[in-house]
Amino acid sequence: MFSVLECVVYQHDLRIVLLAALVCILGNICLFAVLNRSTHCIEVRRRHWLVVAATAEGIGVWATHFVAMLAYRGAMPIQFDMGLTLLSVAIAIGFFWCSFRLLGKTPDSRRCAAAAAIAATGVAAMHFTGMASIIAPARVTYDLAPIVASLGLAGLCFFAAFLFFARMSGWTRIAIPATFAVLAIVILHFTAMSATTLVPDPTRGGALTEAAGRGWLVPAIVFANLALVTLALTGSLVDRWLTDANGLADATLEALAITHDGRIVEVNARLCSLLGVSNGAIVGSMPSDWFVAADGSAFATPEGHSTEARIRGSGDEDHILEIATQTIEYRGRSCQVLAIRDLSDRKRAQRAIEHLASHDALTDLSNRTHFARALDAAIDAKKPFALLALDLDRFKAVNDVFGHGAGDEILCRIADILRAAARADDIVARIGGDEFLIIQTAISEPDDARRLAARILETLAIEMDVARDPMAVGVSIGVALFPQDGADAETLQRNADTALYRAKNNGRGHAAYFDQEMDELAQERRALEHDLRHAIARNQLRIVYQPLVATAFASIVGYEALLRWDHPERGEVAPDYFIPVAEEIGAIVPIGEWVLREACKAAADWPKNVSVAVNVSTIQFQVPNLPAVVRDALSQSGLEAHRLELEITETAFLRNRHSALKALHEIRALGVRIAMDDFGTGYSSLSNLKAFPFDKIKIDKSFVASIPDDEAARSIVRAIVGLGRSFNMPIVAEGVETEEQRQMLLDEGCPQAQGFYFGRPAGDPFRKEPPTRLAEQ
């Protein structure tokens, strides 16, 4: 009986033993290199690398064991059973695969311990299966205690190897774990061998010869194992390079295709996704099989520049691709790379930006800029067309009463009506507020424009019925024709606006067509507007005063300041004519301020018991500094606030009731009195009398003129006087021209009156010299 350990020392070829050690070291370096690679792969690819790692380590451990066994040069002939030998290598591979699967991608201490136990068990199972494959004239016996100890030590070494692998990086992540793994295998192998004894038994082994015939196995096993290790390491490096290259190609936002001789030989995942097909369906085809030029013609691969194309068969007109080429060397031959960039989102965004730049955000109709370009293009085409200018009736009142949200809804409804009435080639635009323009192209006769205008009015009458819908509005239309009504855009638009103005003056809700007489009237209106804007600077305005008297005794209690315009060519222009114009163009604001300052300056020199009344336009309430203007006029003139009376109409409450009431309260706080003018007409409402404590109510002259002959008018006057008495507000009757009217008002209890009966408007009643026209404030 002899010890196997003594055989290793004295009866083994040390060169082969060192070769076995080299096999073991390379095998474990390969193991952890492959494991390291697997941690950087996706799950499917990682599982493949775990199989490679298990195979490399299993064969490496098996080769280490059998090379060491083949190094034996003792007197006892030894052979190996082929079946058990192959089973031993399969056991090693299987156990290592289970160990690596359990280890996972990001192992913790528990996983490392469990994987180490499986690996150590696998090495032991492989070792003793290999020992069982020995065919020799001897009986193998084992000392269990050292074997159990070696199994524990091997497990600890594998645990250290896996733990260092999990927590280290760089080259140390491979070198240190490989060292512990080699130590585990060496400890288990040689400790187990020291616990193994071969007891000679001539009855075993049969007719065995010397092991000379097995000498070829050592270089064969070593060569096979080294080849496997080399292939595994090379595969790891190549896979990493290819994976990184493919990953880089797939990570780009551009689709890539490599072509050779006009056919596609390689593509990335982005191109497959873009075309919606697999890699195999694209490779081998030509680019023209998948793309067409942006204009629909056949696709030709660009040479050294980029071009726009579409996917063949795509119905999305915004699905535009940019394709550029570059020549490279691929697989040892000259190829072209097609870089394909999807411009769809950019094109859609560009189209959306262009649409927003040329269309109204609320109604989606063309805006002023787009309309101007379309009008210029229509004029350049030299073909007849009609220009329709539209303005909504009652829109401002509805917008003020129901709010801006309701106003926006109305504008959208009007836009839909105009779109439906116009043809697809016509241009419908909203140029601001409630103003719309339509270019009716390709008209053959003026009646085409008449039919379109009639269609709009009829549709609007159905959709916007005032009897059913309190938010309903109307529309007025002005029509100008090209080229007879204007050969350029400015003239054509001006004449359409002139026709629109005529339509509004004709009662609204109508269409008017431009003519020469209308042009003359428009020119007259524009001249009037120009002169009115400069009337103050040219010293053409003056103030006259009409007395306000006590009805019973005809004693004067105050004067109302009235504006007059002396035009050098037109003569004295009637206030009923120029004041509405001043309100429309906004000139009433500086004119009204001038009247207020001049009236206060004049009244400051009057007797202390005589007041002055000044009319304030609704437009002036839209200017937020009205209270400040009144305060400055009083301060500069020295007039006591209680001697100033401002007359307003109820239209001041329609546009912005809250701001109007705020301004009135601020003015009232100065001590100025507020009178409601023209009560009983227009928008008269008891709610306004309740909302603000007026100092006086003035009955409109239309009722006064009718009281001798109209019992209804007299009843209205009686009711207003009673209303004033109930609110403790003095009542003033305007337009008294006869003694009969004065007596009736006195009989009804009206305390104050004014009119031609008591005196016509004249200059400053307390200044002896002729009044001087006052210039700039």
Tab-separated table of C-alpha atoms in Angstrom, residues 351-776:
chain	number	residue	atom	x	y	z
A	351	ARG	CA	-45.794	74.000	-40.429
A	352	ALA	CA	-47.467	74.785	-37.091
A	353	ILE	CA	-45.252	77.845	-36.566
A	354	GLU	CA	-45.950	79.075	-40.091
A	355	HIS	CA	-49.673	78.516	-39.517
A	356	LEU	CA	-49.606	80.431	-36.222
A	357	ALA	CA	-47.676	83.254	-37.868
A	358	SER	CA	-50.276	83.609	-40.618
A	359	HIS	CA	-53.530	82.784	-38.784
A	360	ASP	CA	-55.612	84.244	-36.004
A	361	ALA	CA	-55.121	82.238	-32.803
A	362	LEU	CA	-58.794	82.440	-31.769
A	363	THR	CA	-60.703	81.762	-34.997
A	364	ASP	CA	-57.966	80.081	-37.080
A	365	LEU	CA	-58.771	82.463	-39.925
A	366	SER	CA	-56.021	84.237	-41.833
A	367	ASN	CA	-54.542	87.158	-39.927
A	368	ARG	CA	-53.697	90.636	-41.192
A	369	THR	CA	-50.198	89.645	-42.390
A	370	HIS	CA	-51.374	86.633	-44.381
A	371	PHE	CA	-54.306	88.612	-45.764
A	372	ALA	CA	-51.995	91.402	-46.978
A	373	ARG	CA	-49.837	88.870	-48.855
A	374	ALA	CA	-52.918	87.211	-50.346
A	375	LEU	CA	-54.351	90.573	-51.430
A	376	ASP	CA	-51.071	91.561	-53.116
A	377	ALA	CA	-50.953	88.182	-54.875
A	378	ALA	CA	-54.545	88.585	-56.093
A	379	ILE	CA	-53.755	92.056	-57.475
A	380	ASP	CA	-50.582	90.791	-59.173
A	381	ALA	CA	-52.631	88.033	-60.843
A	382	LYS	CA	-54.608	90.752	-62.685
A	383	LYS	CA	-57.835	88.747	-62.439
A	384	PRO	CA	-61.123	90.236	-61.190
A	385	PHE	CA	-61.981	89.637	-57.535
A	386	ALA	CA	-64.135	91.156	-54.820
A	387	LEU	CA	-63.011	92.457	-51.446
A	388	LEU	CA	-65.636	92.256	-48.702
A	389	ALA	CA	-65.161	94.206	-45.458
A	390	LEU	CA	-67.350	92.963	-42.595
A	391	ASP	CA	-68.026	94.452	-39.177
A	392	LEU	CA	-70.228	92.920	-36.498
A	393	ASP	CA	-73.243	94.855	-35.212
A	394	ARG	CA	-73.989	94.882	-31.454
A	395	PHE	CA	-70.781	92.952	-30.741
A	396	LYS	CA	-69.342	95.498	-28.310
A	397	ALA	CA	-72.575	95.608	-26.310
A	398	VAL	CA	-72.799	91.807	-26.150
A	399	ASN	CA	-69.130	91.563	-25.213
A	400	ASP	CA	-69.578	94.094	-22.410
A	401	VAL	CA	-72.744	92.501	-21.029
A	402	PHE	CA	-71.868	88.797	-21.306
A	403	GLY	CA	-68.083	89.005	-20.945
A	404	HIS	CA	-65.068	88.345	-23.118
A	405	GLY	CA	-65.539	84.571	-23.041
A	406	ALA	CA	-68.937	84.928	-24.687
A	407	GLY	CA	-67.440	87.433	-27.122
A	408	ASP	CA	-64.762	84.937	-28.150
A	409	GLU	CA	-67.421	82.267	-28.662
A	410	ILE	CA	-69.372	84.617	-30.945
A	411	LEU	CA	-66.255	85.391	-32.992
A	412	CYS	CA	-65.628	81.668	-33.478
A	413	ARG	CA	-69.247	81.126	-34.593
A	414	ILE	CA	-68.957	84.006	-37.063
A	415	ALA	CA	-65.691	82.547	-38.392
A	416	ASP	CA	-67.402	79.193	-38.999
A	417	ILE	CA	-70.267	80.903	-40.825
A	418	LEU	CA	-67.898	82.857	-43.063
A	419	ARG	CA	-65.824	79.749	-43.830
A	420	ALA	CA	-68.954	77.834	-44.792
A	421	ALA	CA	-70.254	80.665	-47.000
A	422	ALA	CA	-66.968	81.254	-48.848
A	423	ARG	CA	-65.388	78.916	-51.359
A	424	ALA	CA	-62.229	76.912	-50.700
A	425	ASP	CA	-60.137	79.297	-52.829
A	426	ASP	CA	-61.431	82.421	-51.083
A	427	ILE	CA	-59.426	84.043	-48.297
A	428	VAL	CA	-61.306	84.748	-45.070
A	429	ALA	CA	-59.382	86.836	-42.518
A	430	ARG	CA	-59.915	88.368	-39.112
A	431	ILE	CA	-57.852	91.537	-38.930
A	432	GLY	CA	-58.760	92.588	-35.407
A	433	GLY	CA	-61.598	92.793	-32.906
A	434	ASP	CA	-64.858	92.195	-34.764
A	435	GLU	CA	-63.480	93.131	-38.200
A	436	PHE	CA	-63.283	90.558	-40.994
A	437	LEU	CA	-62.182	90.649	-44.634
A	438	ILE	CA	-62.890	88.246	-47.496
A	439	ILE	CA	-61.111	88.019	-50.838
A	440	GLN	CA	-63.553	86.396	-53.261
A	441	THR	CA	-61.341	85.187	-56.083
A	442	ALA	CA	-62.112	84.439	-59.707
A	443	ILE	CA	-65.423	86.293	-59.967
A	444	SER	CA	-66.982	86.470	-63.405
A	445	GLU	CA	-69.443	89.293	-62.631
A	446	PRO	CA	-70.326	91.672	-59.756
A	447	ASP	CA	-73.354	89.538	-58.917
A	448	ASP	CA	-70.948	86.869	-57.605
A	449	ALA	CA	-70.028	89.238	-54.767
A	450	ARG	CA	-73.698	90.092	-54.213
A	451	ARG	CA	-74.591	86.408	-53.912
A	452	LEU	CA	-71.781	85.821	-51.393
A	453	ALA	CA	-72.861	88.818	-49.304
A	454	ALA	CA	-76.498	87.666	-49.438
A	455	ARG	CA	-75.461	84.144	-48.435
A	456	ILE	CA	-73.571	85.485	-45.407
A	457	LEU	CA	-76.465	87.727	-44.317
A	458	GLU	CA	-79.044	84.958	-44.721
A	459	THR	CA	-76.974	82.396	-42.830
A	460	LEU	CA	-76.247	84.861	-40.053
A	461	ALA	CA	-79.943	85.741	-39.769
A	462	ILE	CA	-80.707	82.048	-39.200
A	463	GLU	CA	-77.770	81.270	-36.898
A	464	MET	CA	-77.955	84.559	-34.976
A	465	ASP	CA	-81.630	85.203	-34.308
A	466	VAL	CA	-81.962	88.056	-31.810
A	467	ALA	CA	-85.452	86.855	-30.838
A	468	ARG	CA	-84.055	83.501	-29.650
A	469	ASP	CA	-80.487	84.322	-28.681
A	470	PRO	CA	-79.661	87.359	-26.498
A	471	MET	CA	-76.014	87.072	-27.602
A	472	ALA	CA	-76.887	87.209	-31.297
A	473	VAL	CA	-75.124	89.808	-33.404
A	474	GLY	CA	-75.557	91.116	-36.915
A	475	VAL	CA	-73.085	91.988	-39.623
A	476	SER	CA	-72.653	94.870	-42.051
A	477	ILE	CA	-70.774	94.325	-45.304
A	478	GLY	CA	-68.945	96.677	-47.608
A	479	VAL	CA	-67.907	95.452	-51.073
A	480	ALA	CA	-65.247	96.782	-53.440
A	481	LEU	CA	-64.357	95.218	-56.801
A	482	PHE	CA	-60.981	94.861	-58.486
A	483	PRO	CA	-59.940	96.546	-60.705
A	484	GLN	CA	-62.758	99.095	-61.107
A	485	ASP	CA	-62.860	100.186	-57.427
A	486	GLY	CA	-59.095	100.265	-56.901
A	487	ALA	CA	-55.942	99.075	-58.578
A	488	ASP	CA	-53.818	98.774	-55.432
A	489	ALA	CA	-54.311	97.204	-52.017
A	490	GLU	CA	-54.561	100.457	-50.059
A	491	THR	CA	-57.208	101.977	-52.331
A	492	LEU	CA	-59.190	98.775	-52.500
A	493	GLN	CA	-59.303	98.365	-48.721
A	494	ARG	CA	-60.171	102.014	-48.185
A	495	ASN	CA	-63.056	101.780	-50.621
A	496	ALA	CA	-64.338	98.551	-49.043
A	497	ASP	CA	-64.271	100.322	-45.662
A	498	THR	CA	-66.143	103.246	-47.186
A	499	ALA	CA	-68.840	100.896	-48.445
A	500	LEU	CA	-68.968	99.291	-45.007
A	501	TYR	CA	-69.492	102.673	-43.392
A	502	ARG	CA	-72.407	103.306	-45.764
A	503	ALA	CA	-73.898	99.910	-44.891
A	504	LYS	CA	-73.820	100.775	-41.193
A	505	ASN	CA	-75.386	104.179	-41.793
A	506	ASN	CA	-78.143	102.506	-43.794
A	507	GLY	CA	-79.394	100.695	-40.720
A	508	ARG	CA	-76.834	97.910	-40.178
A	509	GLY	CA	-77.320	94.315	-41.185
A	510	HIS	CA	-76.969	95.269	-44.852
A	511	ALA	CA	-74.428	95.081	-47.655
A	512	ALA	CA	-73.310	98.189	-49.531
A	513	TYR	CA	-71.271	98.427	-52.740
A	514	PHE	CA	-68.693	101.068	-53.386
A	515	ASP	CA	-69.413	103.817	-55.929
A	516	GLN	CA	-67.919	107.188	-56.826
A	517	GLU	CA	-70.386	109.193	-54.757
A	518	MET	CA	-69.466	107.071	-51.786
A	519	ASP	CA	-65.799	107.811	-52.455
A	520	GLU	CA	-66.471	111.530	-52.359
A	521	LEU	CA	-68.331	111.193	-49.078
A	522	ALA	CA	-65.474	109.117	-47.677
A	523	GLN	CA	-62.960	111.750	-48.676
A	524	GLU	CA	-65.149	114.359	-47.046
A	525	ARG	CA	-65.275	112.274	-43.868
A	526	ARG	CA	-61.507	111.812	-43.806
A	527	ALA	CA	-60.980	115.527	-44.258
A	528	LEU	CA	-63.396	116.221	-41.403
A	529	GLU	CA	-61.526	113.802	-39.145
A	530	HIS	CA	-58.207	115.437	-40.001
A	531	ASP	CA	-59.494	118.948	-39.287
A	532	LEU	CA	-61.145	117.835	-36.053
A	533	ARG	CA	-57.904	116.414	-34.719
A	534	HIS	CA	-56.253	119.800	-35.211
A	535	ALA	CA	-59.178	122.002	-34.144
A	536	ILE	CA	-57.739	122.826	-30.720
A	537	ALA	CA	-54.308	123.700	-32.042
A	538	ARG	CA	-55.864	125.888	-34.745
A	539	ASN	CA	-58.006	127.783	-32.184
A	540	GLN	CA	-61.249	126.771	-33.915
A	541	LEU	CA	-63.204	125.595	-30.854
A	542	ARG	CA	-65.202	127.768	-28.501
A	543	ILE	CA	-67.575	127.297	-25.598
A	544	VAL	CA	-71.078	128.743	-25.259
A	545	TYR	CA	-73.248	128.591	-22.178
A	546	GLN	CA	-76.981	127.849	-21.906
A	547	PRO	CA	-78.738	128.928	-18.702
A	548	LEU	CA	-80.270	126.458	-16.254
A	549	VAL	CA	-83.228	128.098	-14.449
A	550	ALA	CA	-85.693	127.444	-11.669
A	551	THR	CA	-88.970	126.575	-13.354
A	552	ALA	CA	-91.153	128.597	-11.033
A	553	PHE	CA	-89.335	131.968	-11.116
A	554	ALA	CA	-87.029	131.623	-14.147
A	555	SER	CA	-84.057	132.560	-11.945
A	556	ILE	CA	-80.698	131.336	-13.230
A	557	VAL	CA	-79.015	128.728	-11.020
A	558	GLY	CA	-76.249	127.674	-13.433
A	559	TYR	CA	-75.090	127.258	-17.002
A	560	GLU	CA	-74.340	124.246	-19.186
A	561	ALA	CA	-71.125	124.495	-21.229
A	562	LEU	CA	-71.704	123.593	-24.883
A	563	LEU	CA	-69.020	123.084	-27.537
A	564	ARG	CA	-68.980	124.874	-30.902
A	565	TRP	CA	-66.625	124.404	-33.867
A	566	ASP	CA	-66.022	127.323	-36.213
A	567	HIS	CA	-64.381	125.880	-39.317
A	568	PRO	CA	-62.712	128.367	-41.664
A	569	GLU	CA	-64.235	126.725	-44.736
A	570	ARG	CA	-67.280	124.828	-43.451
A	571	GLY	CA	-68.465	127.561	-41.146
A	572	GLU	CA	-70.045	126.534	-37.836
A	573	VAL	CA	-70.192	122.722	-37.762
A	574	ALA	CA	-73.196	121.293	-35.918
A	575	PRO	CA	-72.274	119.486	-32.656
A	576	ASP	CA	-74.604	116.597	-33.548
A	577	TYR	CA	-72.394	116.062	-36.618
A	578	PHE	CA	-68.833	116.413	-35.378
A	579	ILE	CA	-69.093	115.083	-31.783
A	580	PRO	CA	-69.986	111.491	-32.878
A	581	VAL	CA	-67.042	111.660	-35.287
A	582	ALA	CA	-64.771	112.834	-32.476
A	583	GLU	CA	-65.942	109.904	-30.363
A	584	GLU	CA	-65.300	107.406	-33.164
A	585	ILE	CA	-61.735	108.584	-33.802
A	586	GLY	CA	-60.874	109.166	-30.126
A	587	ALA	CA	-60.426	112.940	-30.507
A	588	ILE	CA	-63.167	113.480	-27.902
A	589	VAL	CA	-60.675	112.741	-25.108
A	590	PRO	CA	-58.398	115.789	-25.602
A	591	ILE	CA	-61.372	117.908	-26.724
A	592	GLY	CA	-63.403	116.943	-23.642
A	593	GLU	CA	-60.456	117.724	-21.383
A	594	TRP	CA	-60.057	121.127	-23.062
A	595	VAL	CA	-63.764	121.931	-22.554
A	596	LEU	CA	-63.577	120.929	-18.883
A	597	ARG	CA	-60.547	123.098	-18.159
A	598	GLU	CA	-61.882	126.129	-20.043
A	599	ALA	CA	-65.351	125.883	-18.448
A	600	CYS	CA	-63.852	125.652	-14.956
A	601	LYS	CA	-61.583	128.627	-15.680
A	602	ALA	CA	-64.568	130.721	-16.842
A	603	ALA	CA	-66.897	129.682	-13.986
A	604	ALA	CA	-64.287	130.545	-11.363
A	605	ASP	CA	-65.040	134.243	-12.051
A	606	TRP	CA	-68.819	133.851	-11.817
A	607	PRO	CA	-70.940	134.554	-8.748
A	608	LYS	CA	-70.557	131.931	-6.041
A	609	ASN	CA	-74.167	130.761	-6.372
A	610	VAL	CA	-73.865	129.982	-10.088
A	611	SER	CA	-72.618	126.524	-11.135
A	612	VAL	CA	-71.356	125.142	-14.437
A	613	ALA	CA	-72.328	121.818	-16.036
A	614	VAL	CA	-69.984	120.004	-18.435
A	615	ASN	CA	-70.857	116.963	-20.549
A	616	VAL	CA	-68.495	113.966	-20.272
A	617	SER	CA	-68.421	111.461	-23.130
A	618	THR	CA	-68.614	107.718	-22.579
A	619	ILE	CA	-65.239	107.471	-24.342
A	620	GLN	CA	-63.630	109.609	-21.628
A	621	PHE	CA	-64.574	107.012	-19.019
A	622	GLN	CA	-62.368	104.516	-20.844
A	623	VAL	CA	-59.359	106.655	-19.929
A	624	PRO	CA	-58.325	105.751	-16.363
A	625	ASN	CA	-57.066	109.258	-15.488
A	626	LEU	CA	-60.450	111.010	-15.743
A	627	PRO	CA	-60.661	111.707	-11.947
A	628	ALA	CA	-57.134	113.172	-12.078
A	629	VAL	CA	-58.109	115.405	-15.015
A	630	VAL	CA	-61.116	116.739	-13.068
A	631	ARG	CA	-58.965	117.343	-9.979
A	632	ASP	CA	-56.333	119.228	-12.021
A	633	ALA	CA	-58.983	121.358	-13.751
A	634	LEU	CA	-60.415	122.417	-10.376
A	635	SER	CA	-56.988	123.039	-8.896
A	636	GLN	CA	-55.693	125.128	-11.803
A	637	SER	CA	-58.883	127.193	-12.157
A	638	GLY	CA	-59.596	127.688	-8.447
A	639	LEU	CA	-63.265	126.702	-8.939
A	640	GLU	CA	-64.990	125.204	-5.878
A	641	ALA	CA	-65.776	121.539	-6.505
A	642	HIS	CA	-69.457	121.832	-5.545
A	643	ARG	CA	-69.980	124.405	-8.324
A	644	LEU	CA	-68.938	121.859	-10.999
A	645	GLU	CA	-71.490	119.415	-12.337
A	646	LEU	CA	-70.587	116.592	-14.745
A	647	GLU	CA	-73.334	115.256	-17.008
A	648	ILE	CA	-73.062	111.645	-18.186
A	649	THR	CA	-75.325	109.269	-20.078
A	650	GLU	CA	-76.050	105.698	-19.095
A	651	THR	CA	-73.938	104.357	-21.966
A	652	ALA	CA	-70.946	105.024	-19.693
A	653	PHE	CA	-71.990	101.929	-17.696
A	654	LEU	CA	-72.198	99.551	-20.640
A	655	ARG	CA	-68.556	98.966	-21.564
A	656	ASN	CA	-67.066	98.558	-18.087
A	657	ARG	CA	-69.567	99.143	-15.338
A	658	HIS	CA	-67.092	98.506	-12.529
A	659	SER	CA	-64.444	100.979	-13.717
A	660	ALA	CA	-67.109	103.592	-14.557
A	661	LEU	CA	-68.593	103.412	-11.043
A	662	LYS	CA	-65.095	103.560	-9.544
A	663	ALA	CA	-64.294	106.731	-11.509
A	664	LEU	CA	-67.638	108.336	-10.531
A	665	HIS	CA	-67.074	107.640	-6.841
A	666	GLU	CA	-63.579	109.159	-7.045
A	667	ILE	CA	-64.965	112.272	-8.754
A	668	ARG	CA	-67.841	112.473	-6.276
A	669	ALA	CA	-65.329	112.283	-3.425
A	670	LEU	CA	-63.789	115.539	-4.739
A	671	GLY	CA	-67.138	117.287	-4.087
A	672	VAL	CA	-68.169	117.411	-7.746
A	673	ARG	CA	-71.863	116.791	-8.489
A	674	ILE	CA	-72.917	114.115	-11.003
A	675	ALA	CA	-76.041	114.398	-13.189
A	676	MET	CA	-77.600	111.690	-15.369
A	677	ASP	CA	-78.277	113.186	-18.790
A	678	ASP	CA	-80.939	112.128	-21.357
A	679	PHE	CA	-82.765	109.901	-18.865
A	680	GLY	CA	-85.657	107.962	-20.388
A	681	THR	CA	-83.887	107.154	-23.671
A	682	GLY	CA	-81.356	104.574	-24.810
A	683	TYR	CA	-80.244	102.253	-22.009
A	684	SER	CA	-82.128	103.883	-19.102
A	685	SER	CA	-82.128	101.530	-16.132
A	686	LEU	CA	-83.288	101.927	-12.531
A	687	SER	CA	-80.378	99.741	-11.476
A	688	ASN	CA	-77.994	102.558	-12.408
A	689	LEU	CA	-79.890	104.986	-10.162
A	690	LYS	CA	-79.543	102.438	-7.379
A	691	ALA	CA	-75.852	101.746	-8.066
A	692	PHE	CA	-74.784	105.410	-7.851
A	693	PRO	CA	-76.322	108.335	-5.928
A	694	PHE	CA	-76.719	110.873	-8.737
A	695	ASP	CA	-77.250	114.498	-7.744
A	696	LYS	CA	-79.619	115.262	-10.589
A	697	ILE	CA	-81.653	113.629	-13.363
A	698	LYS	CA	-82.172	115.395	-16.707
A	699	ILE	CA	-85.279	114.504	-18.764
A	700	ASP	CA	-84.515	114.153	-22.467
A	701	LYS	CA	-85.881	116.973	-24.652
A	702	SER	CA	-87.838	114.515	-26.817
A	703	PHE	CA	-90.333	114.001	-23.985
A	704	VAL	CA	-90.568	117.734	-23.238
A	705	ALA	CA	-91.347	118.565	-26.849
A	706	SER	CA	-94.264	116.094	-26.850
A	707	ILE	CA	-95.985	116.828	-23.523
A	708	PRO	CA	-98.544	119.373	-24.856
A	709	ASP	CA	-99.966	116.861	-27.337
A	710	ASP	CA	-98.915	113.426	-26.084
A	711	GLU	CA	-100.427	112.141	-22.878
A	712	ALA	CA	-97.960	109.248	-22.840
A	713	ALA	CA	-95.005	111.653	-22.902
A	714	ARG	CA	-96.583	113.658	-20.117
A	715	SER	CA	-97.074	110.476	-18.076
A	716	ILE	CA	-93.405	109.594	-18.585
A	717	VAL	CA	-92.343	113.055	-17.407
A	718	ARG	CA	-94.659	112.727	-14.399
A	719	ALA	CA	-93.145	109.303	-13.581
A	720	ILE	CA	-89.576	110.570	-13.857
A	721	VAL	CA	-90.368	113.546	-11.602
A	722	GLY	CA	-91.915	111.178	-9.068
A	723	LEU	CA	-88.910	108.907	-9.351
A	724	GLY	CA	-86.581	111.816	-8.657
A	725	ARG	CA	-88.670	112.831	-5.670
A	726	SER	CA	-88.470	109.264	-4.329
A	727	PHE	CA	-84.663	109.202	-4.725
A	728	ASN	CA	-84.414	112.796	-3.452
A	729	MET	CA	-82.855	113.866	-6.757
A	730	PRO	CA	-83.680	117.191	-8.461
A	731	ILE	CA	-85.141	116.852	-11.955
A	732	VAL	CA	-84.155	119.074	-14.893
A	733	ALA	CA	-86.238	119.215	-18.100
A	734	GLU	CA	-84.253	119.878	-21.278
A	735	GLY	CA	-85.476	121.549	-24.490
A	736	VAL	CA	-88.131	123.893	-23.056
A	737	GLU	CA	-89.107	126.236	-25.887
A	738	THR	CA	-92.604	127.546	-24.989
A	739	GLU	CA	-94.468	128.950	-22.022
A	740	GLU	CA	-96.952	126.071	-22.317
A	741	GLN	CA	-94.167	123.529	-21.848
A	742	ARG	CA	-92.779	125.468	-18.885
A	743	GLN	CA	-96.207	125.623	-17.203
A	744	MET	CA	-96.881	121.936	-17.703
A	745	LEU	CA	-93.495	121.056	-16.207
A	746	LEU	CA	-94.229	123.337	-13.305
A	747	ASP	CA	-97.628	121.689	-12.837
A	748	GLU	CA	-95.936	118.243	-12.816
A	749	GLY	CA	-93.515	119.436	-10.113
A	750	CYS	CA	-90.325	119.684	-12.210
A	751	PRO	CA	-88.132	122.193	-10.309
A	752	GLN	CA	-85.538	123.102	-12.965
A	753	ALA	CA	-85.461	123.499	-16.748
A	754	GLN	CA	-83.383	124.737	-19.629
A	755	GLY	CA	-84.048	125.512	-23.276
A	756	PHE	CA	-84.431	128.265	-25.816
A	757	TYR	CA	-87.413	129.650	-23.890
A	758	PHE	CA	-85.041	130.766	-21.124
A	759	GLY	CA	-82.117	131.722	-23.334
A	760	ARG	CA	-80.066	130.527	-26.253
A	761	PRO	CA	-76.447	129.363	-25.836
A	762	ALA	CA	-74.085	132.316	-25.845
A	763	GLY	CA	-70.638	133.335	-24.735
A	764	ASP	CA	-69.519	133.825	-21.137
A	765	PRO	CA	-72.570	135.529	-19.536
A	766	PHE	CA	-70.453	137.416	-16.978
A	767	ARG	CA	-67.783	138.736	-19.361
A	768	LYS	CA	-68.523	142.097	-20.980
A	769	GLU	CA	-66.020	141.914	-23.824
A	770	PRO	CA	-66.506	139.475	-26.738
A	771	PRO	CA	-65.404	135.956	-25.860
A	772	THR	CA	-61.966	134.892	-26.992
A	773	ARG	CA	-61.503	131.513	-28.583
A	774	LEU	CA	-59.265	129.560	-26.256
A	775	ALA	CA	-56.354	127.619	-27.605
A	776	GLU	CA	-54.413	124.693	-26.326
